[in-house]
Coordinates of C-alpha atoms and ligand atoms in Angstrom, one line a residue:
M1 CA 0.0 0.0 0.0
R2 CA 1.3 3.5 -0.9
I3 CA -0.2 6.3 1.2
A4 CA 0.6 10.0 1.6
L5 CA -0.6 11.8 4.6
F6 CA -0.9 15.6 4.9
G7 CA -2.6 18.1 7.1
P8 CA -1.8 21.2 9.1
P9 CA 1.0 21.2 11.7
G10 CA -0.2 19.2 14.7
A11 CA -3.0 17.5 12.8
G12 CA -1.7 14.2 14.0
K13 CA 0.2 13.0 10.9
G14 CA 3.0 11.4 12.9
T15 CA 0.6 9.9 15.3
Q16 CA -1.7 8.4 12.6
A17 CA 1.2 7.3 10.5
A18 CA 2.6 5.2 13.4
L19 CA -0.8 3.4 13.6
L20 CA -1.0 2.8 9.9
V21 CA 2.5 1.5 10.0
S22 CA 1.6 -1.1 12.5
R23 CA -1.8 -2.0 11.0
Y24 CA -0.6 -2.5 7.4
A25 CA 3.1 -3.2 7.9
L26 CA 4.3 -0.1 6.2
A27 CA 7.5 2.0 6.4
H28 CA 7.1 5.4 7.9
I29 CA 8.8 8.1 5.7
S30 CA 8.6 11.4 7.5
T31 CA 10.4 14.3 5.8
G32 CA 10.1 16.2 9.1
N33 CA 12.0 13.4 10.9
I34 CA 14.5 13.1 8.1
I35 CA 15.2 16.8 8.2
R36 CA 15.4 16.9 12.0
A37 CA 17.9 14.0 11.9
A38 CA 20.0 15.9 9.4
I39 CA 19.9 19.0 11.6
K40 CA 21.0 17.0 14.6
E41 CA 23.9 15.4 12.7
K42 CA 24.9 18.8 11.3
T43 CA 25.0 17.5 7.7
D44 CA 25.2 20.1 4.9
V45 CA 21.5 19.8 4.3
G46 CA 20.8 20.0 8.0
V47 CA 22.8 23.2 8.5
E48 CA 20.9 24.7 5.6
A49 CA 17.5 23.5 6.8
L50 CA 17.9 24.7 10.4
E51 CA 16.8 28.3 9.9
Y52 CA 13.8 27.4 7.8
V53 CA 12.5 24.8 10.3
S54 CA 13.0 27.0 13.4
E55 CA 11.0 29.8 11.7
G56 CA 8.2 27.5 10.6
R57 CA 9.0 27.9 6.9
L58 CA 9.3 25.2 4.3
V59 CA 12.8 23.9 3.6
P60 CA 13.6 24.4 -0.1
G61 CA 12.0 21.7 -2.1
V62 CA 15.2 20.6 -4.0
L63 CA 16.7 19.6 -0.6
V64 CA 13.7 17.6 0.5
R65 CA 13.1 15.9 -2.9
K66 CA 16.3 13.9 -2.9
M67 CA 15.8 12.8 0.7
A68 CA 12.2 11.7 0.1
E69 CA 13.1 9.9 -3.2
D70 CA 16.0 8.0 -1.5
A71 CA 13.8 6.9 1.3
I72 CA 11.1 5.7 -1.1
A73 CA 13.7 3.8 -3.3
A74 CA 15.1 2.2 -0.1
Q75 CA 11.6 0.8 0.4
N76 CA 11.5 -0.7 -3.1
F77 CA 8.6 1.7 -4.0
A78 CA 6.1 -0.3 -2.0
D79 CA 4.4 -0.4 1.4
F80 CA 5.1 3.1 2.8
V81 CA 3.3 6.0 4.4
L82 CA 4.7 9.4 3.4
D83 CA 4.2 11.8 6.3
G84 CA 4.7 15.5 5.3
Y85 CA 5.7 14.9 1.6
P86 CA 4.5 16.3 -0.7
R87 CA 3.7 19.7 0.8
T88 CA 3.5 21.9 -2.3
L89 CA 2.1 21.5 -5.8
E90 CA 5.6 21.4 -7.1
Q91 CA 6.5 18.5 -4.8
A92 CA 3.3 16.7 -5.7
A93 CA 4.3 16.9 -9.4
W94 CA 7.8 15.6 -8.7
L95 CA 6.4 12.8 -6.6
D96 CA 3.9 11.7 -9.2
E97 CA 6.6 11.8 -11.9
Y98 CA 9.0 9.7 -9.7
L99 CA 6.4 7.1 -8.6
D100 CA 4.8 6.8 -12.1
G101 CA 8.3 6.4 -13.6
N102 CA 8.8 3.4 -11.2
D103 CA 5.3 2.0 -11.9
A104 CA 4.3 2.7 -8.3
P105 CA 1.7 5.5 -8.1
L106 CA 0.3 6.7 -4.8
E107 CA -3.0 4.9 -3.9
Y108 CA -4.4 7.1 -1.2
V109 CA -3.7 10.6 -0.1
V110 CA -5.1 11.3 3.4
S111 CA -5.9 14.9 4.4
L112 CA -6.4 15.4 8.1
H113 CA -8.8 18.2 9.0
V114 CA -8.4 20.0 12.3
P115 CA -9.4 23.6 13.4
D116 CA -6.6 26.0 14.3
S117 CA -7.7 26.2 18.0
T118 CA -7.1 22.4 18.4
I119 CA -3.7 22.7 16.6
I120 CA -2.5 25.4 18.9
E121 CA -3.6 23.4 21.9
R122 CA -1.9 20.2 20.7
L123 CA 1.4 21.8 19.6
S124 CA 1.9 24.0 22.6
R125 CA 1.5 21.0 24.9
R126 CA 3.5 18.6 22.7
R127 CA 6.9 17.3 23.9
V128 CA 9.3 15.0 22.1
H129 CA 11.8 12.5 23.5
R130 CA 15.2 13.8 22.4
E131 CA 16.7 10.3 21.7
T132 CA 13.8 8.1 20.5
G133 CA 11.8 10.9 18.8
E134 CA 8.6 9.6 20.5
S135 CA 6.0 12.3 20.7
Y136 CA 4.0 13.1 23.9
H137 CA 1.2 15.4 24.9
L138 CA 1.5 16.8 28.4
D139 CA -2.2 16.1 29.1
Y140 CA -3.3 13.2 26.8
N141 CA -0.2 11.2 26.6
P142 CA 2.4 12.5 29.1
P143 CA 6.0 11.3 29.2
P144 CA 6.2 8.2 31.4
P145 CA 7.7 8.7 34.9
G146 CA 11.4 8.1 34.9
V147 CA 12.2 9.9 31.7
P148 CA 14.6 12.6 32.8
D149 CA 13.6 16.3 32.1
H150 CA 16.7 16.9 29.9
L151 CA 15.5 14.3 27.5
I152 CA 12.1 16.0 27.0
L153 CA 12.2 18.5 24.2
H154 CA 9.9 21.3 23.4
R155 CA 10.4 21.7 19.6
S156 CA 11.6 25.1 18.5
D157 CA 8.9 25.2 15.9
D158 CA 6.3 24.5 18.5
K159 CA 6.7 28.0 20.0
P160 CA 3.7 30.4 19.3
E161 CA 5.2 32.5 16.5
A162 CA 6.5 29.5 14.6
I163 CA 3.1 27.7 14.9
Q164 CA 1.3 30.7 13.4
K165 CA 3.8 30.9 10.6
R166 CA 3.4 27.1 9.9
L167 CA -0.4 27.6 9.7
V168 CA 0.0 30.4 7.2
V169 CA 2.4 28.3 5.1
Y170 CA 0.1 25.3 5.3
R171 CA -2.9 27.3 3.9
E172 CA -0.9 28.9 1.1
K173 CA 1.3 26.0 0.0
T174 CA -0.1 22.7 1.1
L175 CA -3.9 23.0 1.2
P176 CA -4.1 23.3 -2.7
L177 CA -3.0 19.6 -2.7
E178 CA -6.6 18.7 -1.8
E179 CA -7.8 19.9 -5.2
Y180 CA -4.8 18.3 -6.9
F181 CA -5.4 14.8 -5.5
R182 CA -9.2 15.1 -5.6
A183 CA -8.8 15.4 -9.4
Q184 CA -6.9 12.1 -9.3
E185 CA -9.6 10.5 -7.2
K186 CA -7.0 9.7 -4.5
L187 CA -8.1 12.1 -1.8
V188 CA -9.4 10.8 1.5
E189 CA -10.6 13.6 3.8
V190 CA -10.8 12.8 7.5
D191 CA -12.1 14.7 10.4
A192 CA -9.1 14.5 12.8
V193 CA -10.8 15.8 15.9
G194 CA -11.4 13.1 18.4
S195 CA -9.3 10.5 20.2
V196 CA -6.3 9.1 18.4
E197 CA -8.0 5.8 18.1
E198 CA -11.2 7.3 16.7
V199 CA -9.3 9.2 14.0
H200 CA -7.4 6.0 13.2
Q201 CA -10.7 4.1 12.8
R202 CA -12.0 6.8 10.4
V203 CA -8.9 6.6 8.2
R204 CA -9.0 2.8 8.1
S205 CA -12.7 2.5 7.4
I206 CA -12.4 4.8 4.3
I207 CA -9.3 3.1 3.0
E208 CA -10.6 -0.4 3.6
R209 CA -14.0 0.5 1.9
R210 CA -12.1 1.8 -1.1
E211 CA -9.9 -1.4 -1.3
V212 CA -13.1 -3.5 -1.4
D213 CA -14.7 -1.2 -4.1
D214 CA -11.5 -1.4 -6.2
R215 CA -11.5 -5.1 -6.1
A216 CA -15.2 -5.4 -7.0
Ligands
AP5_301 P1 6.9 18.1 10.3 O1 7.7 17.4 11.4 O2 6.3 17.3 9.3 O3 5.9 19.1 11.1 P2 4.4 19.4 10.8 O4 3.8 19.1 9.5 O5 4.3 20.8 11.2 O6 3.7 18.4 11.7 P3 4.0 18.1 13.2 O7 5.1 17.1 13.3 O8 4.1 19.4 14.0 O9 2.6 17.5 13.6 P4 1.9 16.2 13.2 O10 0.8 16.5 12.3 O11 2.8 15.1 12.9 O12 1.2 15.9 14.6 P5 1.6 14.9 15.8 O13 1.2 13.5 15.4 O14 3.0 15.1 16.3 O15 7.9 19.2 9.6 C1 8.6 20.1 10.4 C2 9.3 21.1 9.4 O16 10.2 20.4 8.5 C3 8.3 21.9 8.5 O17 7.8 23.0 9.2 C4 9.3 22.3 7.4 O18 10.1 23.3 7.8 C5 10.1 21.0 7.2 N1 9.6 20.1 6.2 C6 9.1 18.8 6.5 N2 8.6 18.3 5.3 C7 8.9 19.2 4.3 C8 8.6 19.2 2.9 N3 8.0 18.2 2.3 N4 9.0 20.3 2.2 C9 9.6 21.4 2.8 N5 9.8 21.4 4.2 C10 9.5 20.4 4.9 O19 0.6 15.4 16.9 C11 0.7 16.7 17.5 C12 0.4 16.6 19.0 O20 -1.0 16.3 19.2 C13 1.2 15.5 19.7 O21 1.5 15.9 21.0 C14 0.2 14.3 19.8 O22 0.4 13.5 20.9 C15 -1.2 15.1 19.9 N6 -2.3 14.4 19.2 C16 -2.2 13.8 18.0 N7 -3.5 13.3 17.7 C17 -4.3 13.6 18.7 C18 -5.7 13.4 19.0 N8 -6.5 12.8 18.1 N9 -6.1 13.9 20.2 C19 -5.3 14.5 21.1 N10 -4.0 14.7 20.9 C20 -3.5 14.3 19.7

């Protein structure tokens, strides 16, 4: 199964991707995680990306494209969920060209819908484990007792100004992907307000219904 997942910052892409990974045995390809790893390792791309990510802007597409394509190729063009790629119409066209050229088009593109007020509440209370990358929410899913404070990170782009910037960028650059993938009849729109499990069930029920319809 080849799925792409997009939605505003804090919509729950990473959270839902992890559940899809375990349900359908997929690889999780997150450009956000790949970029953060490059920043941590201070690679050339990471050094260049740092300023963009901290300010809530998109990293230049040419840098992201190669990382995403390498990760997809490493997965033999099958069984993956792309989290956060594509994020612009230009990236969507690159991705289509790349996957079509390898006879492996996307099957489902899931758009998670969440109002701004929920996003701000989720992101301002999110914390991330510095070493494992595991994501927590201080109220709904707090870090387990015993994890030392210095390992609990408040992401620099989860500060109020960066969240606002990311929301603006999302509306300008990423939201037009809905129309793009709707025209390809791949768009799956999901109300992502509700518990993590409820949202997961909504995603699964639409995908599984479509799988049945496609086989009929
Ligand atoms: P990225 O890491 O992809 O950030 P994002 O899109 O802003 O998304 P987030 O990781 O903030 O949130 P999420 O939707 O994964 O939500 P999560 O599951 O964590 O990208 C970071 C940056 O990298 C970008 O700003 C950009 O600079 C760069 N970048 C990445 N890809 C790029 C690309 N293709 N092109 C250019 N630049 C790129 O959930 C959020 C919180 O809510 C968590 O605390 C979670 O526990 C909680 N939560 C989740 N679901 C629920 C629920 N149902 N109920 C209650 N709480 C919930």
